[in-house]
CSV table of C-alpha atoms in Angstrom, one decimal:
chain,number,residue,atom,x,y,z
M,6,MET,CA,86.4,121.8,121.5
M,7,ASP,CA,89.1,119.2,120.4
M,8,LEU,CA,88.1,120.4,116.9
M,9,LEU,CA,88.1,123.8,116.8
M,10,VAL,CA,91.7,123.8,118.4
M,11,LEU,CA,93.0,121.2,115.9
M,12,LEU,CA,91.7,123.6,113.1
M,13,GLY,CA,93.7,126.1,114.3
M,14,VAL,CA,96.5,124.4,114.9
M,15,GLY,CA,96.1,123.3,111.5
M,16,LEU,CA,96.1,126.9,109.9
M,17,LEU,CA,99.2,127.1,111.9
M,18,THR,CA,100.5,124.4,110.5
M,19,GLY,CA,100.1,125.5,107.2
M,20,THR,CA,101.9,128.4,108.0
M,21,THR,CA,105.0,126.7,109.5
M,22,THR,CA,104.9,124.4,106.1
M,23,VAL,CA,105.4,127.5,104.1
M,24,LEU,CA,107.7,129.6,106.2
M,25,PHE,CA,109.8,127.1,107.9
M,26,GLY,CA,109.2,123.5,106.1
M,27,PHE,CA,107.7,121.9,109.2
M,28,GLY,CA,105.3,120.0,107.3
M,29,GLY,CA,103.4,119.0,110.3
M,30,GLY,CA,105.3,117.3,113.0
M,31,PHE,CA,107.0,119.9,115.6
M,32,VAL,CA,103.6,121.6,115.9
M,33,THR,CA,100.9,118.6,115.8
M,34,VAL,CA,102.7,116.2,117.6
M,35,PRO,CA,102.0,118.3,120.9
M,36,VAL,CA,98.6,119.2,119.7
M,37,VAL,CA,97.9,115.6,119.3
M,38,VAL,CA,99.3,113.9,122.4
M,39,TRP,CA,96.5,116.4,124.1
M,40,ALA,CA,93.8,115.6,122.2
M,41,ASP,CA,94.1,111.9,122.6
M,42,SER,CA,95.4,111.8,126.0
M,43,ALA,CA,92.6,109.2,126.8
M,44,LEU,CA,95.2,106.9,125.4
M,45,GLY,CA,97.7,107.6,127.9
M,46,GLY,CA,101.4,106.3,127.2
M,47,ASP,CA,100.1,105.3,123.5
M,48,ALA,CA,99.0,109.0,122.9
M,49,THR,CA,102.7,109.8,121.3
M,50,ARG,CA,103.0,106.9,119.4
M,51,VAL,CA,99.4,107.9,117.8
M,52,ALA,CA,100.5,111.8,117.3
M,53,VAL,CA,103.5,110.5,115.8
M,54,ALA,CA,101.7,108.8,113.5
M,55,THR,CA,98.9,111.1,112.6
M,56,SER,CA,102.1,113.6,112.4
M,57,VAL,CA,103.4,111.5,110.0
M,58,VAL,CA,100.3,111.2,107.5
M,59,VAL,CA,99.6,115.3,107.9
M,60,MET,CA,103.2,115.9,106.9
M,61,VAL,CA,102.5,113.6,103.5
M,62,VAL,CA,99.9,115.6,102.7
M,63,ASN,CA,101.2,119.1,103.5
M,64,ALA,CA,104.6,118.6,102.1
M,65,GLY,CA,103.1,117.2,98.9
M,66,PHE,CA,100.6,120.0,98.3
M,67,ALA,CA,103.3,122.5,99.3
M,68,THR,CA,105.8,120.9,97.1
M,69,ALA,CA,103.5,121.0,94.1
M,70,VAL,CA,102.8,124.4,94.3
M,71,THR,CA,106.3,125.9,94.9
M,72,PRO,CA,108.5,127.1,91.7
M,73,ARG,CA,110.2,124.9,89.5
M,74,ARG,CA,113.3,127.2,89.6
M,75,THR,CA,113.2,126.6,93.8
M,76,LEU,CA,113.2,122.6,92.9
M,77,ALA,CA,115.6,123.0,90.1
M,78,ALA,CA,118.2,123.1,93.9
M,79,LEU,CA,117.9,119.6,94.1
M,80,ARG,CA,117.9,118.0,90.4
M,81,GLY,CA,120.3,115.0,90.6
M,82,GLY,CA,119.4,114.2,94.1
M,83,GLY,CA,117.5,111.2,93.3
M,84,PRO,CA,119.8,109.0,95.7
M,85,LEU,CA,119.3,111.5,98.5
M,86,LEU,CA,115.3,110.8,98.0
M,87,LEU,CA,115.6,107.4,98.1
M,88,LEU,CA,117.9,106.9,101.0
M,89,LEU,CA,115.5,108.9,102.6
M,90,ALA,CA,112.4,107.1,101.8
M,91,ALA,CA,114.3,104.3,103.1
M,92,GLY,CA,115.2,105.7,106.7
M,93,GLY,CA,111.3,107.2,106.8
M,94,ALA,CA,110.3,103.2,106.4
M,95,ALA,CA,113.3,102.0,109.3
M,96,GLY,CA,112.2,105.2,111.5
M,97,ALA,CA,108.4,104.1,111.3
M,98,PHE,CA,108.9,100.9,112.0
M,99,ALA,CA,111.1,101.4,114.9
M,100,THR,CA,108.0,103.6,116.6
M,101,ARG,CA,106.4,100.6,116.6
M,102,LEU,CA,108.4,98.6,118.8
M,103,ALA,CA,109.8,101.7,120.8
M,104,PRO,CA,108.3,102.1,124.2
M,105,ALA,CA,105.9,105.4,124.0
M,106,ALA,CA,108.1,107.1,126.9
M,107,LEU,CA,111.2,106.7,124.5
M,108,THR,CA,109.4,108.4,122.0
M,109,HIS,CA,108.0,111.3,123.7
M,110,TRP,CA,111.7,112.3,125.5
M,111,ALA,CA,114.0,111.6,122.4
M,112,PHE,CA,111.4,114.1,120.9
M,113,VAL,CA,112.2,116.7,123.5
M,114,ALA,CA,116.0,115.5,123.7
M,115,TYR,CA,116.5,116.4,120.0
M,116,THR,CA,114.4,119.2,119.3
M,117,ALA,CA,116.5,120.8,122.4
M,118,VAL,CA,119.6,119.8,121.4
M,119,THR,CA,118.6,120.9,117.5
M,120,LEU,CA,117.9,124.7,119.3
M,121,ALA,CA,120.6,124.6,120.8
M,122,ASP,CA,122.7,123.9,117.4
M,123,VAL,CA,121.0,126.8,115.6
M,124,LEU,CA,121.8,129.1,118.4
M,125,LEU,CA,125.0,128.7,119.3
M,126,ARG,CA,126.9,127.3,116.5
M,127,PRO,CA,127.9,129.5,113.5
M,128,GLY,CA,126.2,129.4,110.6
M,129,PHE,CA,122.5,129.3,111.3
M,130,LEU,CA,121.7,132.6,112.7
M,131,ARG,CA,124.9,134.2,112.2
M,132,PRO,CA,126.0,132.9,108.2
M,133,ARG,CA,129.1,133.6,107.3
M,134,GLY,CA,128.7,136.5,104.8
M,135,GLN,CA,124.7,136.9,103.6
M,136,ALA,CA,122.9,133.9,102.9
M,137,GLY,CA,122.9,133.5,99.6
M,138,SER,CA,125.8,135.3,98.9
M,139,VAL,CA,127.9,131.7,98.5
M,140,PRO,CA,127.8,129.2,96.0
M,141,SER,CA,124.9,126.6,97.6
M,142,ARG,CA,126.2,123.0,97.7
M,143,PRO,CA,123.8,120.0,97.6
M,144,LEU,CA,123.2,117.9,100.7
M,145,PRO,CA,125.4,114.4,100.6
M,146,ALA,CA,123.2,111.7,99.4
M,147,LEU,CA,124.8,109.6,102.5
M,148,VAL,CA,123.0,111.6,105.4
M,149,GLY,CA,119.1,110.8,103.5
M,150,ALA,CA,119.1,107.1,105.6
M,151,PRO,CA,119.9,108.6,109.1
M,152,VAL,CA,117.7,112.0,108.3
M,153,GLY,CA,115.0,110.2,107.5
M,154,ALA,CA,114.8,107.1,110.3
M,155,VAL,CA,115.1,110.0,113.0
M,156,ALA,CA,112.5,112.2,111.4
M,157,ALA,CA,109.9,109.5,111.0
M,158,PHE,CA,111.0,107.9,114.3
M,159,LEU,CA,110.2,111.1,116.4
M,160,GLY,CA,107.6,112.6,113.9
M,161,VAL,CA,109.4,115.7,113.4
M,162,GLY,CA,109.8,115.6,109.5
M,163,GLY,CA,112.5,116.3,107.8
M,164,SER,CA,112.9,120.1,108.3
M,165,VAL,CA,114.5,120.1,111.4
M,166,MET,CA,117.3,118.3,110.0
M,167,THR,CA,117.4,119.9,106.5
M,168,VAL,CA,116.5,123.6,107.6
M,169,PRO,CA,119.9,123.9,109.4
M,170,ALA,CA,122.0,121.5,106.9
M,171,MET,CA,120.7,123.9,104.0
M,172,ARG,CA,121.2,127.2,105.6
M,173,ARG,CA,124.8,125.8,106.4
M,174,ALA,CA,125.1,124.9,102.4
M,175,GLY,CA,124.6,128.7,101.7
M,176,HIS,CA,120.8,128.6,101.1
M,177,PRO,CA,118.7,131.7,102.7
M,178,MET,CA,115.8,130.5,104.8
M,179,ARG,CA,113.4,131.2,102.0
M,180,VAL,CA,114.8,128.8,100.0
M,181,ALA,CA,115.9,126.3,102.7
M,182,ALA,CA,112.0,126.0,104.0
M,183,ALA,CA,110.8,125.3,100.7
M,184,LEU,CA,113.3,122.7,99.8
M,185,ALA,CA,112.7,120.5,103.2
M,186,ASN,CA,109.0,120.1,101.6
M,187,PRO,CA,109.9,117.5,99.0
M,188,LEU,CA,113.0,116.2,101.3
M,189,THR,CA,110.0,116.0,104.2
M,190,LEU,CA,107.5,114.0,101.5
M,191,ALA,CA,110.0,111.4,100.6
M,192,LEU,CA,110.7,110.2,104.0
M,193,SER,CA,106.8,110.6,105.4
M,194,LEU,CA,105.3,108.8,102.6
M,195,PRO,CA,106.7,104.9,103.5
M,196,ALA,CA,106.4,106.0,107.0
M,197,ALA,CA,103.0,106.7,107.0
M,198,THR,CA,101.9,104.0,104.5
M,199,LEU,CA,103.6,101.7,107.5
M,200,HIS,CA,101.4,103.7,110.4
M,201,LEU,CA,98.4,103.1,108.0
M,202,ALA,CA,98.9,99.6,108.2
M,203,THR,CA,99.6,98.9,111.5
M,204,ALA,CA,96.8,97.2,113.8
M,205,PRO,CA,96.4,99.6,117.0
M,206,ALA,CA,97.9,98.4,120.5
M,207,PRO,CA,95.5,95.9,121.7
M,208,ALA,CA,95.8,97.6,125.4
M,209,LEU,CA,93.7,100.0,124.2
M,210,PRO,CA,90.2,100.8,125.2
M,211,ASN,CA,87.6,100.5,122.8
M,212,SER,CA,86.7,104.0,123.5
M,213,ALA,CA,89.8,105.2,122.8
M,214,LEU,CA,90.3,103.3,119.8
M,215,ALA,CA,87.3,105.7,117.4
M,216,GLY,CA,89.1,107.4,114.3
M,217,LEU,CA,91.9,105.2,114.5
M,218,VAL,CA,93.4,103.5,111.1
M,219,GLY,CA,96.5,101.7,112.2
M,220,LEU,CA,98.2,103.9,114.6
M,221,VAL,CA,96.5,107.1,113.0
M,222,ASP,CA,94.1,109.5,114.2
M,223,LEU,CA,92.1,110.5,111.6
M,224,ARG,CA,89.7,112.6,113.0
M,225,ALA,CA,92.5,114.8,113.8
M,226,ALA,CA,94.7,114.4,110.7
M,227,THR,CA,91.6,115.7,109.0
M,228,ALA,CA,90.9,118.7,111.3
M,229,LEU,CA,94.3,119.8,111.0
M,230,LEU,CA,94.7,119.5,107.3
M,231,LEU,CA,91.4,121.7,106.8
M,232,GLY,CA,93.0,124.2,108.5
M,233,ALA,CA,96.6,123.6,106.9
M,234,LEU,CA,96.0,123.7,103.0
M,235,PRO,CA,94.2,127.0,102.7
M,236,VAL,CA,97.1,128.2,104.2
M,237,ILE,CA,99.3,126.9,102.2
M,238,ALA,CA,98.1,128.1,98.9
M,239,LEU,CA,97.5,131.2,100.2
M,240,LEU,CA,100.9,131.6,101.2
M,241,ARG,CA,102.2,129.9,98.1
M,242,ARG,CA,100.2,132.6,96.4
M,243,HIS,CA,101.4,135.6,98.5
M,244,PRO,CA,104.6,135.0,100.1
M,245,PRO,CA,105.2,136.9,103.2
M,246,ARG,CA,108.3,139.2,102.5
M,247,ILE,CA,110.6,138.3,105.7
M,248,PRO,CA,114.2,139.5,106.4
M,249,ASP,CA,116.5,136.2,106.3
M,250,ARG,CA,117.6,136.9,109.8
M,251,VAL,CA,113.9,137.7,111.3
M,252,HIS,CA,113.3,134.2,109.5
M,253,ALA,CA,116.0,132.5,110.9
M,254,TRP,CA,115.3,133.9,114.9
M,255,ALA,CA,111.4,133.0,114.2
M,256,TYR,CA,112.6,129.4,113.3
M,257,ALA,CA,114.6,128.9,116.4
M,258,GLY,CA,111.5,130.5,118.4
M,259,LEU,CA,109.4,127.9,117.2
M,260,LEU,CA,111.7,125.0,118.2
M,261,GLY,CA,111.9,127.0,121.9
M,262,VAL,CA,108.3,126.7,122.1
M,263,VAL,CA,107.9,123.2,120.9
M,264,VAL,CA,110.8,121.8,123.5
M,265,ALA,CA,108.5,123.9,126.3
M,266,ALA,CA,105.4,122.2,125.4
M,267,MET,CA,106.7,118.7,124.6
M,268,ALA,CA,108.2,118.8,127.8
M,269,LEU,CA,105.0,120.1,129.6
M,270,SER,CA,103.0,117.6,128.2
M,271,GLY,CA,105.5,114.2,129.6
M,272,PRO,CA,104.5,111.3,130.6
């Protein structure tokens, strides 16, 4: 049953990767917490680490199949990508040291704050003028380190910060979501490397350690990716036509679902 649920969530993750730039974090963290509930308080740390690995593969694949003309918006963004990577490594290291409950409730709090921000502050649901009608601006490189650190610490991926920022910088939702994937890849790759090289917590029972490599649940990650990758390929080849305003509301709605799921699964 766990495998079927993870495959189903993988299908959803592939969809959110293309439509919203969520390489996995918001969707996979709650479900891996549930699937690895036998780990007790360590389930959230394992879920964050597993989510980061899933994000690397999903975001990397989505970036590879994104049209070059879309990715051209990141031209000259080398310093931003390097600082995202540095922040991602720092955030992953912090996850190893932080109490599990802190990681869990910080995830809930940050997601809730982001939801309130996109609902209440002008520029996301209610863009100034039509999305894409004003010249788009690049993200400043200096935001890379804090975005990478917070995203890797919580396992949420870069999209939670970068999609609203790029939306307010003048990009329509479809472009903001597409550009979130290479940014997510930059921060999640060093974070995933650190998580895979991290030894499991010695307090975990042997039965709970099965399938773990470092802090990553490879069985859960594999099932999620088996569901996600075919969907990413399909939707990139045949992208759905979604009105920009509907697309933005759907992003906010998904944030609301995740806040509720993580709050209800709290330790």
